[in-house]
């Protein structure tokens, strides 16, 4: 790959209001709360543990309605699945802030430290977003939610993420990314007023493709991981529900999203933890010392892309399971279009943390990783007004600031993996 494909920008610092607000509430949270763990557990073969809690009743319905109530002219009423997740939390907060009604749904599984998800939930609750605790495979719960609120939009972010974990727990990917998506679409399609749906696909659908930058027009028939295969399956499933039932569907191919309140299973996150703890970090390289690189994309840019997708989504055309006309079907890359080698990511972290990393360079394992990603974002720019503005250096600075505050102020251990 051409070295010129890895440009760096200077450290432009941009303090986005959503982040400022989230960070503020993080301090409030850390200072005042402990995590509640009153929910029951039940066994599910596809999850290491899955919390459930009872739902229903007049008080619960009122909470749901209040959270989903639109507070601005021409606002939306949005069901955000995966609201306690990294992207879900940021998107929910941004929607709420601009006056949309937002109801969260999350199963709070323990793929990574659920304390972090509870902390995000606490943040959202303080800004008026209620998260219903439940699984997207629970059709009765979904139906109930649609009975209580006529959602105009669904932002579907609930998923089993992580490329390498798919080899350890394949069924969790089928459970969430395939069965769960179908379960959600079944309920959406039956709604009297079908919502428009925006959902998270992944850059990983480009798999072993070698032509860069990746364009939405490229074939995506070589997934390198089961995770990628389930996201690709999601895109095909979206086509089917659009074709048969008239659901308006927009898939967003996220490129390695990072930032404050991020996922502890991701490399930038556990590298930070391990560098600070003096532990060696495994840095992957390709054949013949080939560069491994990612088009790391900052969370605030992704949030803007998500809002742009919701704002430009056309109405679904069907009702009660019947299609009345053709509906919108879209897919967009949301990347930074500026790939950075993983070794450079580590150098940036060393500079910000002022600690030298113990680098353990090793061959890219054959466990689902691809060697590089690079997004062509011209379609998203044209249709959604998407224009990322945060480079990796500036974004990592913000991440590290959050990380140090979160874990030191809360006295929490960074239980990254
Ligand atoms: O764009 C996506 O759709 C996906 O992005 C993310 O996957 P990836 O891009 O693989 O991110 P991440 O694991 O942070 O590895 C980053 C880099 O570090 C390298 N890497 C990783 C681990 C390690 O031990 N060493 C290493 O060098 C590794 O080779 C890679 O080059 C999401 O996790 C995934 O859920 C999905 O959303």
Short mmCIF file of N, CA and C and ligand atoms in Angstrom, two decimals, residues 161-164 202-204 227 254-256 263 265-268 270-271 282-284 292-294 296 342 364 369, ligand 1:
data_model
loop_
_atom_site.label_atom_id
_atom_site.label_comp_id
_atom_site.label_asym_id
_atom_site.label_seq_id
_atom_site.Cartn_x
_atom_site.Cartn_y
_atom_site.Cartn_z
N UNK A 161 -20.46 -6.95 18.80
CA UNK A 161 -19.33 -6.34 18.10
C UNK A 161 -18.06 -7.16 18.32
N UNK A 162 -16.98 -6.70 17.71
CA UNK A 162 -15.67 -7.35 17.89
C UNK A 162 -15.41 -8.38 16.82
N UNK A 163 -14.28 -8.25 16.19
CA UNK A 163 -13.95 -9.12 15.06
C UNK A 163 -13.39 -10.46 15.55
N UNK A 164 -12.46 -10.40 16.51
CA UNK A 164 -11.76 -11.62 16.93
C UNK A 164 -12.59 -12.51 17.86
N UNK A 202 -20.88 -2.37 9.03
CA UNK A 202 -19.48 -2.33 9.46
C UNK A 202 -18.54 -2.26 8.26
N UNK A 203 -17.40 -1.61 8.49
CA UNK A 203 -16.35 -1.59 7.46
C UNK A 203 -15.85 -3.00 7.17
N UNK A 204 -16.08 -3.89 8.12
CA UNK A 204 -15.55 -5.26 7.96
C UNK A 204 -16.21 -6.00 6.79
N UNK A 227 -18.10 -12.11 12.31
CA UNK A 227 -18.68 -10.80 12.59
C UNK A 227 -19.02 -10.10 11.26
N UNK A 254 -19.59 1.62 9.71
CA UNK A 254 -18.69 2.33 10.62
C UNK A 254 -17.27 1.81 10.46
N UNK A 255 -16.31 2.72 10.47
CA UNK A 255 -14.88 2.35 10.39
C UNK A 255 -14.21 2.59 11.74
N UNK A 256 -13.94 1.52 12.47
CA UNK A 256 -13.17 1.52 13.73
C UNK A 256 -13.40 2.81 14.55
N UNK A 263 -15.25 1.32 23.77
CA UNK A 263 -15.35 -0.11 24.10
C UNK A 263 -13.99 -0.63 24.57
N UNK A 265 -12.83 -3.51 24.67
CA UNK A 265 -12.26 -4.62 23.89
C UNK A 265 -11.46 -4.12 22.69
N UNK A 266 -11.54 -2.82 22.40
CA UNK A 266 -10.86 -2.33 21.20
C UNK A 266 -9.40 -1.96 21.49
N UNK A 267 -8.57 -2.07 20.45
CA UNK A 267 -7.11 -1.98 20.64
C UNK A 267 -6.70 -0.64 21.30
N UNK A 268 -7.21 0.50 20.80
CA UNK A 268 -6.76 1.78 21.36
C UNK A 268 -7.03 1.86 22.86
N UNK A 270 -7.46 -0.91 25.15
CA UNK A 270 -6.64 -1.76 26.03
C UNK A 270 -5.15 -1.50 25.86
N UNK A 271 -4.75 -0.90 24.73
CA UNK A 271 -3.35 -0.45 24.62
C UNK A 271 -3.09 0.62 25.70
N UNK A 282 0.49 -6.39 22.12
CA UNK A 282 0.71 -7.09 20.85
C UNK A 282 0.34 -6.18 19.69
N UNK A 283 1.31 -5.91 18.83
CA UNK A 283 1.05 -5.06 17.66
C UNK A 283 1.16 -5.94 16.42
N UNK A 284 0.08 -6.01 15.68
CA UNK A 284 0.05 -6.91 14.52
C UNK A 284 0.73 -6.28 13.31
N UNK A 292 -0.16 -2.77 9.08
CA UNK A 292 -1.58 -2.98 9.41
C UNK A 292 -2.12 -1.60 9.78
N UNK A 293 -3.20 -1.20 9.14
CA UNK A 293 -3.70 0.17 9.34
C UNK A 293 -5.22 0.19 9.42
N UNK A 294 -5.73 1.20 10.12
CA UNK A 294 -7.17 1.38 10.23
C UNK A 294 -7.56 2.82 9.96
N UNK A 296 -9.33 4.92 11.54
CA UNK A 296 -9.94 5.23 12.84
C UNK A 296 -10.84 6.45 12.73
N UNK A 342 -1.19 0.92 12.81
CA UNK A 342 -1.37 0.66 14.24
C UNK A 342 -0.11 1.08 15.02
N UNK A 364 0.04 -10.82 12.11
CA UNK A 364 -1.42 -10.71 12.18
C UNK A 364 -2.01 -12.13 12.30
N UNK A 369 -9.06 -10.65 11.52
CA UNK A 369 -8.56 -9.30 11.21
C UNK A 369 -8.24 -9.16 9.73
O1 LIG B 1 -14.70 -1.09 11.53
C1 LIG B 1 -15.37 -1.98 12.00
O2 LIG B 1 -16.42 -2.33 11.52
C2 LIG B 1 -14.86 -2.74 13.17
O3 LIG B 1 -13.98 -1.89 13.90
C3 LIG B 1 -13.40 -2.48 15.04
O4 LIG B 1 -12.58 -3.58 14.63
P1 LIG B 1 -11.03 -3.36 14.41
O5 LIG B 1 -10.79 -2.37 13.34
O6 LIG B 1 -10.42 -4.70 14.27
O7 LIG B 1 -10.63 -2.65 15.78
P2 LIG B 1 -9.62 -3.10 16.95
O8 LIG B 1 -9.94 -4.43 17.45
O9 LIG B 1 -9.59 -1.97 17.90
O10 LIG B 1 -8.22 -3.18 16.19
C4 LIG B 1 -7.62 -2.02 15.65
C5 LIG B 1 -6.32 -2.36 15.00
O11 LIG B 1 -5.41 -2.86 16.00
C6 LIG B 1 -4.88 -4.11 15.60
N1 LIG B 1 -4.67 -4.91 16.81
C7 LIG B 1 -5.70 -5.35 17.52
C8 LIG B 1 -5.52 -6.10 18.66
C9 LIG B 1 -4.22 -6.40 19.07
O12 LIG B 1 -3.99 -7.08 20.09
N2 LIG B 1 -3.18 -5.91 18.34
C10 LIG B 1 -3.35 -5.17 17.21
O13 LIG B 1 -2.38 -4.77 16.58
C11 LIG B 1 -5.90 -4.70 14.65
O14 LIG B 1 -5.28 -5.58 13.74
C12 LIG B 1 -6.43 -3.46 13.97
O15 LIG B 1 -5.64 -3.13 12.89
C13 LIG B 1 -14.47 -2.96 15.99
O16 LIG B 1 -13.87 -3.63 17.10
C14 LIG B 1 -15.44 -3.87 15.31
O17 LIG B 1 -16.49 -4.16 16.22
C15 LIG B 1 -15.99 -3.25 14.05
O18 LIG B 1 -16.88 -2.24 14.38
#
